[in-house]
CSV table of C-alpha atoms in Angstrom, one decimal:
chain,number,residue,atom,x,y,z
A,1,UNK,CA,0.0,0.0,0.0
A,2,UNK,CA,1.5,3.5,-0.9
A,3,UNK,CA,2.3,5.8,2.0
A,4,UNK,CA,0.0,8.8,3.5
A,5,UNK,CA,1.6,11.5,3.7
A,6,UNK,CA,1.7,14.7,5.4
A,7,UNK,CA,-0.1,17.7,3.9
A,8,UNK,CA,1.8,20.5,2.6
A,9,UNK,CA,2.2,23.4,4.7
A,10,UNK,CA,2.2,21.0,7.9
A,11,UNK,CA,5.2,20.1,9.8
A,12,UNK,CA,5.9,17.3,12.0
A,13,UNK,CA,8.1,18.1,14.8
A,14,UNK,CA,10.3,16.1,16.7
A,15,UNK,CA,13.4,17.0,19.0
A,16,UNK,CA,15.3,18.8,19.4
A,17,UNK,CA,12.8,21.2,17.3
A,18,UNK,CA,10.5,20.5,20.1
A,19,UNK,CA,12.2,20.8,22.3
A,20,UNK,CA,12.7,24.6,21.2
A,21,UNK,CA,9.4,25.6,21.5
A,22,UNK,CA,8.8,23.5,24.7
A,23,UNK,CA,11.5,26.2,26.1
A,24,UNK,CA,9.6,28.8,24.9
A,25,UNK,CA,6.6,28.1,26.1
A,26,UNK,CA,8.2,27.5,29.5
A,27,UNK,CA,9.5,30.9,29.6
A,28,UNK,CA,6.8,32.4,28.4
A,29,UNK,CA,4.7,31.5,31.7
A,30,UNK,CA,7.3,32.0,33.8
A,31,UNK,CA,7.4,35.8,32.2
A,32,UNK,CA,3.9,36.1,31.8
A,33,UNK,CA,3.1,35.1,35.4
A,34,UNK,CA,5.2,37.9,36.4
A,35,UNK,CA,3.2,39.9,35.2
A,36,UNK,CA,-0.3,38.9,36.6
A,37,UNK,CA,-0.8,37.0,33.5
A,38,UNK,CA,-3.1,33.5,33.5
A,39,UNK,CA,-3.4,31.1,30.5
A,40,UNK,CA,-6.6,30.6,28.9
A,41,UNK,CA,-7.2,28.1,26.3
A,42,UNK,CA,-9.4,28.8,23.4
A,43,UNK,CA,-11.0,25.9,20.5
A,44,UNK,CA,-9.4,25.8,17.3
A,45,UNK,CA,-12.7,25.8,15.5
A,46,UNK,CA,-15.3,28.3,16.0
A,47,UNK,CA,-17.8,30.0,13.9
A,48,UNK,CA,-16.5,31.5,10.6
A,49,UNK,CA,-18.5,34.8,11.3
A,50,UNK,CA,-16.5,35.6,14.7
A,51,UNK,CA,-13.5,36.4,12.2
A,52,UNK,CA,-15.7,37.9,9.6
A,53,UNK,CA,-16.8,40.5,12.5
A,54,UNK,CA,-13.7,41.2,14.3
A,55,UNK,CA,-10.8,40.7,11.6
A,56,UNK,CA,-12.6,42.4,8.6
A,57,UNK,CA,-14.6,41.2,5.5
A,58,UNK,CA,-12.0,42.7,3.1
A,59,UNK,CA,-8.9,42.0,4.9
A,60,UNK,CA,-6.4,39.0,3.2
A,61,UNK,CA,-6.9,36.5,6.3
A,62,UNK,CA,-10.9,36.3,5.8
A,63,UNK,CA,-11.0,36.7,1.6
A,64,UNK,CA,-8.1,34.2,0.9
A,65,UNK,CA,-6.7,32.6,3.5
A,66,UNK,CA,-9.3,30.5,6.3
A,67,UNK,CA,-9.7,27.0,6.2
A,68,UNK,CA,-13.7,27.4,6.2
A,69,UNK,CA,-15.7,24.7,6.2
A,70,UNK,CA,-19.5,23.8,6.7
A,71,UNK,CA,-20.2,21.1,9.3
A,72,UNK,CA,-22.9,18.1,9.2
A,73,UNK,CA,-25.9,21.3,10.0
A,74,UNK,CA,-24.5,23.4,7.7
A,75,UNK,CA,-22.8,25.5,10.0
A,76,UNK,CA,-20.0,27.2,8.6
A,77,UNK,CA,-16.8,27.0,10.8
A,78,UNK,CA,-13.7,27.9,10.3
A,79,UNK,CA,-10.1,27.0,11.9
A,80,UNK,CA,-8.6,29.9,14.0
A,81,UNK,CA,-6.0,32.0,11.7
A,82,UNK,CA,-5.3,34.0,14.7
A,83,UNK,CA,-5.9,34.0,18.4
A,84,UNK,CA,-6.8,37.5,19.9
A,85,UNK,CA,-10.8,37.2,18.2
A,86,UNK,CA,-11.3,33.6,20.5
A,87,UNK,CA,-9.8,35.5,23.0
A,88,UNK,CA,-12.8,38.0,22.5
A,89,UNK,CA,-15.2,35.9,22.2
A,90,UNK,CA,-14.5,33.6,25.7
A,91,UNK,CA,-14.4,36.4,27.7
A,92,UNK,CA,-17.8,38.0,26.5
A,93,UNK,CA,-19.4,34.4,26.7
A,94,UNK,CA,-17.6,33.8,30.2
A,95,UNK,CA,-19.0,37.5,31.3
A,96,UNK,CA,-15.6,37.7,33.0
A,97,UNK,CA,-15.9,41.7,32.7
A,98,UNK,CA,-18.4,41.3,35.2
A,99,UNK,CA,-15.9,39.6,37.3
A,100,UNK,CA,-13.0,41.7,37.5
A,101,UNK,CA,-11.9,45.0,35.8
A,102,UNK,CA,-8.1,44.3,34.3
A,103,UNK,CA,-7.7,40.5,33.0
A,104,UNK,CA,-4.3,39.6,31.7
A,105,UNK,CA,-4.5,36.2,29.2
A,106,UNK,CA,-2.2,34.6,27.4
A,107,UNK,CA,-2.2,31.7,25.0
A,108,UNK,CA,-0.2,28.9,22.9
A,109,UNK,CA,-1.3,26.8,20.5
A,110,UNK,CA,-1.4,26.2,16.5
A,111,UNK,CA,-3.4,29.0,14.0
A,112,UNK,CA,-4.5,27.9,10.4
A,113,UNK,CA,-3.8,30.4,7.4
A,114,UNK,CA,-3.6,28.7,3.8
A,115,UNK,CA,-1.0,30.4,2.2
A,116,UNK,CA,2.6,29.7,0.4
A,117,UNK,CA,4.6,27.6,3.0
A,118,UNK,CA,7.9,29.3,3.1
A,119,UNK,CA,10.8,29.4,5.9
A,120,UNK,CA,9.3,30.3,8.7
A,121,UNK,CA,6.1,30.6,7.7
A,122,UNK,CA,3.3,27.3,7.7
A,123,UNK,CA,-0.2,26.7,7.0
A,124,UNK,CA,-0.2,25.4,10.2
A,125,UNK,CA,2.0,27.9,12.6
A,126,UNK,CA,2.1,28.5,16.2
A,127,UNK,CA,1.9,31.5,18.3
A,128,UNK,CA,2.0,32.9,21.9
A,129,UNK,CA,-0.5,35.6,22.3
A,130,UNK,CA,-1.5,37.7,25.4
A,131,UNK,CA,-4.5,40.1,25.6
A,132,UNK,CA,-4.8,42.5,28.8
A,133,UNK,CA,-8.4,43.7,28.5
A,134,UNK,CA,-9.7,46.9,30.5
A,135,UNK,CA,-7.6,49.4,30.5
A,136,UNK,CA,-7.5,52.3,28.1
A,137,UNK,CA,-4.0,54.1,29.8
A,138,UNK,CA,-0.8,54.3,27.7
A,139,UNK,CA,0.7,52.9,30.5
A,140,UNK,CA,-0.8,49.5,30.3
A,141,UNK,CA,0.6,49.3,26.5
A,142,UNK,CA,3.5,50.0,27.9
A,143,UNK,CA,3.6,47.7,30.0
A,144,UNK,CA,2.8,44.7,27.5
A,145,UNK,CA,5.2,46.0,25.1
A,146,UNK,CA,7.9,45.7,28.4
A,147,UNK,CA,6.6,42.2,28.7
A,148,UNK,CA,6.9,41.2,25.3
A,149,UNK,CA,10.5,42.5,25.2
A,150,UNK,CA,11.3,41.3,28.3
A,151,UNK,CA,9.9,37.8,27.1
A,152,UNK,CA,12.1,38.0,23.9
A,153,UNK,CA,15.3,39.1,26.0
A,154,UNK,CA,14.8,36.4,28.1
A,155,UNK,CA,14.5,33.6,25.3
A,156,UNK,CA,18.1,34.7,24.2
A,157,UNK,CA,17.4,37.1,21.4
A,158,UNK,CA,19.7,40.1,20.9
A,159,UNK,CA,19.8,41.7,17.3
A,160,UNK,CA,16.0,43.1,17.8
A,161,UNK,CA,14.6,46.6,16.9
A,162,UNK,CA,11.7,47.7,18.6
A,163,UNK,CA,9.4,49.8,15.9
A,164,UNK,CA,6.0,51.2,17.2
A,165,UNK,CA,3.7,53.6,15.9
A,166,UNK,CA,-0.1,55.3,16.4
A,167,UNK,CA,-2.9,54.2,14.2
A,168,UNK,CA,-5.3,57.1,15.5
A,169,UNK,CA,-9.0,55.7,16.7
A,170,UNK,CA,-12.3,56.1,15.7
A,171,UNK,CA,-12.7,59.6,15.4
A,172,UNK,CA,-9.8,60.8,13.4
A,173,UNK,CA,-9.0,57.4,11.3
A,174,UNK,CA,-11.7,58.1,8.9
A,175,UNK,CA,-9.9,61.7,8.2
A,176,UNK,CA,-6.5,60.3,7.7
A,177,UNK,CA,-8.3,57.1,5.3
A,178,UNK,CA,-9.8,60.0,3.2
A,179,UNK,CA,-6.1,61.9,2.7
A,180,UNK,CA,-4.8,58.5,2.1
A,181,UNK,CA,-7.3,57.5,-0.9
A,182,UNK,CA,-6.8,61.1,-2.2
A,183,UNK,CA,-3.2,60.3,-2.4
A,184,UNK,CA,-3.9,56.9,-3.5
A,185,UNK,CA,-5.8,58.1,-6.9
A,186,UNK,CA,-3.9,60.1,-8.0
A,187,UNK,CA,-1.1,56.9,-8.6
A,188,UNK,CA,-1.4,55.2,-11.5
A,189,UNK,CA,-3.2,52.4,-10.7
A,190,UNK,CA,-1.9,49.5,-13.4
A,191,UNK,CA,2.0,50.5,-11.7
A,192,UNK,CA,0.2,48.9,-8.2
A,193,UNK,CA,-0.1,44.7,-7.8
A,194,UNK,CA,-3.7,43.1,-7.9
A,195,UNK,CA,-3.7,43.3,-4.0
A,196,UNK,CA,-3.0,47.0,-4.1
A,197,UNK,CA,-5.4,47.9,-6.4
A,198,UNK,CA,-8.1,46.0,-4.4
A,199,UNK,CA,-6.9,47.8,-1.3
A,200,UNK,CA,-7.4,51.1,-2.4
A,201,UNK,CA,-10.8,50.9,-2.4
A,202,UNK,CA,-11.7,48.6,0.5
A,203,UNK,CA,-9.0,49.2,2.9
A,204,UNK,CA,-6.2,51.5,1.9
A,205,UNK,CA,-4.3,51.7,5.2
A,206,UNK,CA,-3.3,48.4,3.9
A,207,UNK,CA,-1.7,49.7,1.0
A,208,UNK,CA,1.0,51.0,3.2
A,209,UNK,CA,1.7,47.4,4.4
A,210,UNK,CA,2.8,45.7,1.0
A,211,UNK,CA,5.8,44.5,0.7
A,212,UNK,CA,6.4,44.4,-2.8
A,213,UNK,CA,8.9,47.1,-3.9
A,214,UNK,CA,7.3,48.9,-6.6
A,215,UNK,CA,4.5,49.3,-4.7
A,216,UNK,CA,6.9,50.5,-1.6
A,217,UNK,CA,8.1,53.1,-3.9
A,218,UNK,CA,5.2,54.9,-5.7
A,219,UNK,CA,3.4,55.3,-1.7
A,220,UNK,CA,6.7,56.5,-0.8
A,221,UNK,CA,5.7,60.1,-0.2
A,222,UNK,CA,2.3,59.1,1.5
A,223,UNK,CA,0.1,60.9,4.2
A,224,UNK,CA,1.6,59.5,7.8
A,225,UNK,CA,-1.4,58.2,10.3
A,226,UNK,CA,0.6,60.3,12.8
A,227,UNK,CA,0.5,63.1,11.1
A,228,UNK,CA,-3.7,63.2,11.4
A,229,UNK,CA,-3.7,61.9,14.7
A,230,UNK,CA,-6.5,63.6,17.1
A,231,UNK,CA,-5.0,65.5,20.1
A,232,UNK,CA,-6.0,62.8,22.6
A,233,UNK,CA,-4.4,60.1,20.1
A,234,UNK,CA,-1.1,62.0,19.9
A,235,UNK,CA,-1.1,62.3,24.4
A,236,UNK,CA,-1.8,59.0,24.6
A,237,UNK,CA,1.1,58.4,22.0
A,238,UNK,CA,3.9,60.4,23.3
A,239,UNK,CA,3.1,59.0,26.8
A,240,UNK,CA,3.8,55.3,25.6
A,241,UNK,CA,7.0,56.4,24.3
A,242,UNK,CA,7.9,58.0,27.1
A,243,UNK,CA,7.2,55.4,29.2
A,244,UNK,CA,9.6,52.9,26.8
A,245,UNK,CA,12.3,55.6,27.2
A,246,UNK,CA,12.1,55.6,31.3
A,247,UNK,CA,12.4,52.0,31.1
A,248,UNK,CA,15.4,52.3,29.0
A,249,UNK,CA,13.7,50.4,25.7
A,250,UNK,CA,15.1,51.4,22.5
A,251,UNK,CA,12.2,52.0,19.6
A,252,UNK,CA,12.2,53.4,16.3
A,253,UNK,CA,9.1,55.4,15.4
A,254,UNK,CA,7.7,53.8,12.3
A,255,UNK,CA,5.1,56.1,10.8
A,256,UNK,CA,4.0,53.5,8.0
A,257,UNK,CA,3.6,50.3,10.6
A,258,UNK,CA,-0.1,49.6,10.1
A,259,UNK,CA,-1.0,45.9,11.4
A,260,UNK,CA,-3.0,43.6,8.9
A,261,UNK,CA,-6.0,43.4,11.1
A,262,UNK,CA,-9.2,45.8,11.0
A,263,UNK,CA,-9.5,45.9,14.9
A,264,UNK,CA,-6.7,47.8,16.3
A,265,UNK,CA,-6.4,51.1,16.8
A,266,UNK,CA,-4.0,53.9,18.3
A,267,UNK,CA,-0.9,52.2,19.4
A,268,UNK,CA,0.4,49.1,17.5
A,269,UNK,CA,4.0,47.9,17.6
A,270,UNK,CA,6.7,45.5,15.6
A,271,UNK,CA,10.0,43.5,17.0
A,272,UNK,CA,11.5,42.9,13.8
A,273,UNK,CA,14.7,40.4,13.9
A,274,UNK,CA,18.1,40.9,11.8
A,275,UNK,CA,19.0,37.2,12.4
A,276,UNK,CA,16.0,35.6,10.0
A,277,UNK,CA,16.4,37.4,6.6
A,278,UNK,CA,13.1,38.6,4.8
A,279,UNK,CA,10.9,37.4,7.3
A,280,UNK,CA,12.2,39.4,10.3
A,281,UNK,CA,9.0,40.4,11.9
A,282,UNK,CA,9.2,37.8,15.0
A,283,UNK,CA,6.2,39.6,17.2
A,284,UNK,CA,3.8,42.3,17.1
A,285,UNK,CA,0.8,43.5,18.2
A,286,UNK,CA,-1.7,46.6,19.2
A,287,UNK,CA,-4.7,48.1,20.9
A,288,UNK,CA,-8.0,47.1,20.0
A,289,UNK,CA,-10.6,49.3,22.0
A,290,UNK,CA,-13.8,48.9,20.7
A,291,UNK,CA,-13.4,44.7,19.9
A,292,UNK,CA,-15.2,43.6,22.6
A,293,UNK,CA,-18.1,45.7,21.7
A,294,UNK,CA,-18.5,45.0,18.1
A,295,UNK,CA,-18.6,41.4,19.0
A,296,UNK,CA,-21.9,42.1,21.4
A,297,UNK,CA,-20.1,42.4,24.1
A,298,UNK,CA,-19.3,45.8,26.8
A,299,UNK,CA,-17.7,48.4,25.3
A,300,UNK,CA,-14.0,47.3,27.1
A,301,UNK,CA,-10.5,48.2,25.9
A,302,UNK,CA,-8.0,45.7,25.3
A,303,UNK,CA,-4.1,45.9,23.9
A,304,UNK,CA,-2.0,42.8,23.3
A,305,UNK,CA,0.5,40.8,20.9
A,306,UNK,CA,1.3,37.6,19.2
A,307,UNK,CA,4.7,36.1,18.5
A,308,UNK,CA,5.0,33.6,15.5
A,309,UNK,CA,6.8,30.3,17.2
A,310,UNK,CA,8.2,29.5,14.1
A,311,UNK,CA,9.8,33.0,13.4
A,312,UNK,CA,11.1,32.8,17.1
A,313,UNK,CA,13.1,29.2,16.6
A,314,UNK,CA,14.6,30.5,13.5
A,315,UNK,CA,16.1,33.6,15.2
A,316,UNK,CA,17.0,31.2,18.0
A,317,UNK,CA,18.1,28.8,16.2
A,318,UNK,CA,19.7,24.9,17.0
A,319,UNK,CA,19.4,24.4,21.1
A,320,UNK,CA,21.8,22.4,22.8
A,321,UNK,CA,20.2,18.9,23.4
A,322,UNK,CA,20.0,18.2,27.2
A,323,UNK,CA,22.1,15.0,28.2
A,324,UNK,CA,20.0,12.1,30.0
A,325,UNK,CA,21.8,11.8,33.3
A,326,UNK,CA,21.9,7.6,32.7
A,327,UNK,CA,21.6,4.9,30.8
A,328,UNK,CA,21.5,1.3,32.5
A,329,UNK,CA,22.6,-1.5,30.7
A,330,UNK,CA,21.4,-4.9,31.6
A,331,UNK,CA,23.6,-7.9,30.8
A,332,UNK,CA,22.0,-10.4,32.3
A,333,UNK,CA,17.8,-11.1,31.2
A,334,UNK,CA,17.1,-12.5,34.7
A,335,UNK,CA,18.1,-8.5,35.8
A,336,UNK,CA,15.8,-6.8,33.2
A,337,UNK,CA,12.8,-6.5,35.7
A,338,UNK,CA,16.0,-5.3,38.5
A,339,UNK,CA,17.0,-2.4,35.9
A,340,UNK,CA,13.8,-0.9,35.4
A,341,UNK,CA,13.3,-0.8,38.6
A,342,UNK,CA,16.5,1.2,39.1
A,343,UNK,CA,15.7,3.3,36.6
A,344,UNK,CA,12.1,3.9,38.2
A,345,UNK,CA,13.9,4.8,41.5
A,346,UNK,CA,16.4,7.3,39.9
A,347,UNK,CA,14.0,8.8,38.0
A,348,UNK,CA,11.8,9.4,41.0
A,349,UNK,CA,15.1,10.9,42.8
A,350,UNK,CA,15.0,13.5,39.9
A,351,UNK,CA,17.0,12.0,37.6
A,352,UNK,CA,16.7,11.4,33.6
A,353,UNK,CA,17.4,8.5,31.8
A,354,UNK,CA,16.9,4.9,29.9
A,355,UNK,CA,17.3,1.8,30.6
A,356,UNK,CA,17.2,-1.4,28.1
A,357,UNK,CA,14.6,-3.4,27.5
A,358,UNK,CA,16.3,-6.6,26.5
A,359,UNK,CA,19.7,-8.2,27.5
A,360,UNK,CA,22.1,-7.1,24.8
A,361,UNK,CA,26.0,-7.1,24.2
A,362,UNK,CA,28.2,-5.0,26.6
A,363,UNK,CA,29.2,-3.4,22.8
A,364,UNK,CA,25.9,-3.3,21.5
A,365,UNK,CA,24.3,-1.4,24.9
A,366,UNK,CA,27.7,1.1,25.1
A,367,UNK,CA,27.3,1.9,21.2
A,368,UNK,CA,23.0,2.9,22.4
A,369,UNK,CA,24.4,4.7,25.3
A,370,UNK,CA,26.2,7.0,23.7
A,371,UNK,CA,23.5,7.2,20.7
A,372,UNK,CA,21.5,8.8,23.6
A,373,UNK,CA,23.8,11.0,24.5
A,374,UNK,CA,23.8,9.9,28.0
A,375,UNK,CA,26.5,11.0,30.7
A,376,UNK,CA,27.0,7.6,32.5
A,377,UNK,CA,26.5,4.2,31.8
A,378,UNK,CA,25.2,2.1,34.7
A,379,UNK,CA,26.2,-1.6,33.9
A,380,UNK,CA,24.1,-4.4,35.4
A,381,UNK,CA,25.4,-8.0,35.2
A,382,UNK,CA,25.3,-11.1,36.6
A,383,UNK,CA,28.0,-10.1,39.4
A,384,UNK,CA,26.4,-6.8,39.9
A,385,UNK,CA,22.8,-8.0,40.1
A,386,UNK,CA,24.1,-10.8,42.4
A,387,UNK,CA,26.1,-8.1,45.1
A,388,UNK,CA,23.3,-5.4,44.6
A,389,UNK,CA,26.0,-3.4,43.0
A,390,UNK,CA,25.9,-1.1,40.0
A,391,UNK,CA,29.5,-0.5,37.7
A,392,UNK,CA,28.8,3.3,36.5
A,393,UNK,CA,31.0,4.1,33.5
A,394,UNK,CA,31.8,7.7,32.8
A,395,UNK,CA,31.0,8.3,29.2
A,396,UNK,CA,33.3,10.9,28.3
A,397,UNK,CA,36.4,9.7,30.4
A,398,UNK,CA,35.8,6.3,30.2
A,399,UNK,CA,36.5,5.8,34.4
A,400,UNK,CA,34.2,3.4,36.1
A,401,UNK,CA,33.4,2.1,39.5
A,402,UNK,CA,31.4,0.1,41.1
A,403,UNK,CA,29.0,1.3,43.6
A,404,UNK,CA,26.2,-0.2,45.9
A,405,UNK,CA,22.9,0.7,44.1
A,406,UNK,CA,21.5,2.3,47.2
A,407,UNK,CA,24.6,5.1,46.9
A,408,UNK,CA,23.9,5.2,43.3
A,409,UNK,CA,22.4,8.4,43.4
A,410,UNK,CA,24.8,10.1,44.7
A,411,UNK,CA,27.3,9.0,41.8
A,412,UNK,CA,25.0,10.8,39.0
């Protein structure tokens, strides 16, 4: 029978690769938690018209890129291409507003976007995402960019520019959107990709977001978003930054970040990567006020991010495989029940290792001892199994001795 194999786009991952972004993940809480954070986890599935509403009916994600399907009712459901609108959506159904004011939430897990695999960058990706939900003070988006950079810092990442920028809300957006698609037809049109010219009439803040050069160059000389900010946009601005620069954070101010989705507003940020090439955008985020509401529930404000897992283990790059502290090697089969209860006992003693399952050649159990990498070589013979002794080989040196298994700890 011919194989089944795995779908494009999808990647199996075994370790050390997962190891990697076990270690993220384990920083991440420990970060997080610093911060007041608590994980929530969301469904992958939910209905396709919770993206519709809070991502945008004209943005990329929605038009070209869900996996949307309908079920057995004809329900239409799609797989999550991002995290934030789940987020939404659990807390209004959980009423947790009603509960507590400020609510700091992060999650992992795997988003669906069908689009060209590429380094980096799957049909099937991961990302860490963190919402804090209540407050409307520039302080609190300083704080989660803090987080995230702290987050980053911690994960080992150095070469990382900070870039940030003010989107404007509600009130003064629609004056900057109208400068922008005055500027926008006066272009020719035909010198502007497909996307482009879609763009200028449905969403041209995206416009500013494409990365393909000629259309980089002819929106060159653009209308900023800062530049039509509203007074209380630009206060609430120029307090963020402060803020970054009293906590000693480097930033650049990039007046043409916009972010991809519909929802966010005033301050959205970038942490773009010189170690990944092309794709050096390894986080980013923004504030979202107004969300909540326009998925029926209060009117709350929320800021947050997301880092691309995949992006992050390429800037990390290959981790150091751990060493198992032991492998025990049984000679004898009458002591195969003997070593894994040794094993069983120094694992419960905080200890890491193997042990063999069948009664192999000293060669043949030294040669899968070192294939595992492990740092000592616990031999179990006839003798040994006989005196309740265990002959622990060092694997680098070569030294052995033989110790009494109930000091055996102690010699690991």
């Amino acid at each position: 029978m011919s194989k089944v194999k795995r779908i494009k786009g999808y990647a199996d991952m075994f370790s050390p690769e997962s190891d990697t972004f076990t270690f993220m993940e384990t920083v991440a809480r420990d970060v997080f938690g610093s911060f007041g954070y608590k994980e929530l986890r969301t469904p992958i599935l939910e209905r396709t018209e919770l993206f519709k509403r809070s991502i945008g009916d004209e943005t990329d994600v929605v038009q070209k890129e869900m996996y949307t399907f309908d079920d057995r009712k004809g329900r239409s459901l799609t797989m999550r291409p991002e995290a934030t609108a789940g987020v939404m959506r659990a807390y209004i159904e959980g009423n947790v507003n009603a509960v507590e004011q400020i609510s700091k939430l992060f999650t992992f897990g795997p988003m669906f976007r069908y689009e060209r695999p590429q380094k980096g960058r799957m049909r099937q990706f991961h990302q860490i995402n963190c919402e804090c939900l209540g407050p409307d003070e520039p302080h609190a988006d300083a704080e989660v960019i803090l987080m995230l950079m702290t987050f980053l810092t911690k994960i080992g990442l150095k070469e990382l520019t900070l870039e940030v920028n003010s989107l404007g809300c509600r009130e003064c957006r629609p004056k900057y959107n109208e400068a922008l698609r005055a500027f926008l037809a006066n272009l020719n049109k035909e010198e502007l990709c497909e996307d482009c010219r879609r763009r200028m009439e449905t969403n041209p803040l995206r416009v500013l977001d494409c990365k393909v050069p000629a259309c980089k160059a002819l929106t060159e000389n653009a209308p900023t978003i800062i530049e039509h900010n509203c007074d209380a946009c630009k206060v609430h601005h120029d307090k963020v930054l402060s803020t970054l620069r009293a906590a000693d954070v480097p930033f650049v101010q990039n007046d043409r970040l916009v972010r991809g989705l519909d929802y966010y507003n005033r301050t959205t940020f970038e942490v773009v990567s010189n170690d990944i090439g092309s794709q050096s955008s390894v986080a980013g985020g923004g504030r979202y006020d107004g969300l909540i509401k326009q998925l029926g529930g209060a009117d709350v404000p929320g800021i947050g991010f997301a880092c691309g897992m995949e992006r992050l283990a390429l800037a990390l790059g290959e981790r150091e495989v751990e060493q198992p502290d032991f492998y025990i090697a049984v000679l004898d089969e009458n002591g195969l029940e003997d070593g894994l209860m040794l094993a069983q006992s120094l694992r419960l003693a905080g200890k890491k290792g193997d042990v063999s399952f069948a009664s192999k050649s000293m060669k043949a159990q030294m040669r899968q001892a070192g294939k595992k990498g492990a740092r000592k070589a616990l031999i179990l013979g006839g003798d040994e199994l006989a005196a309740k002794t265990v002959v622990v080989k060092d694997m680098e040196t070569g030294e052995q001795i033989t110790v009494p298994q109930s000091e055996l700890v102690e010699h690991i």
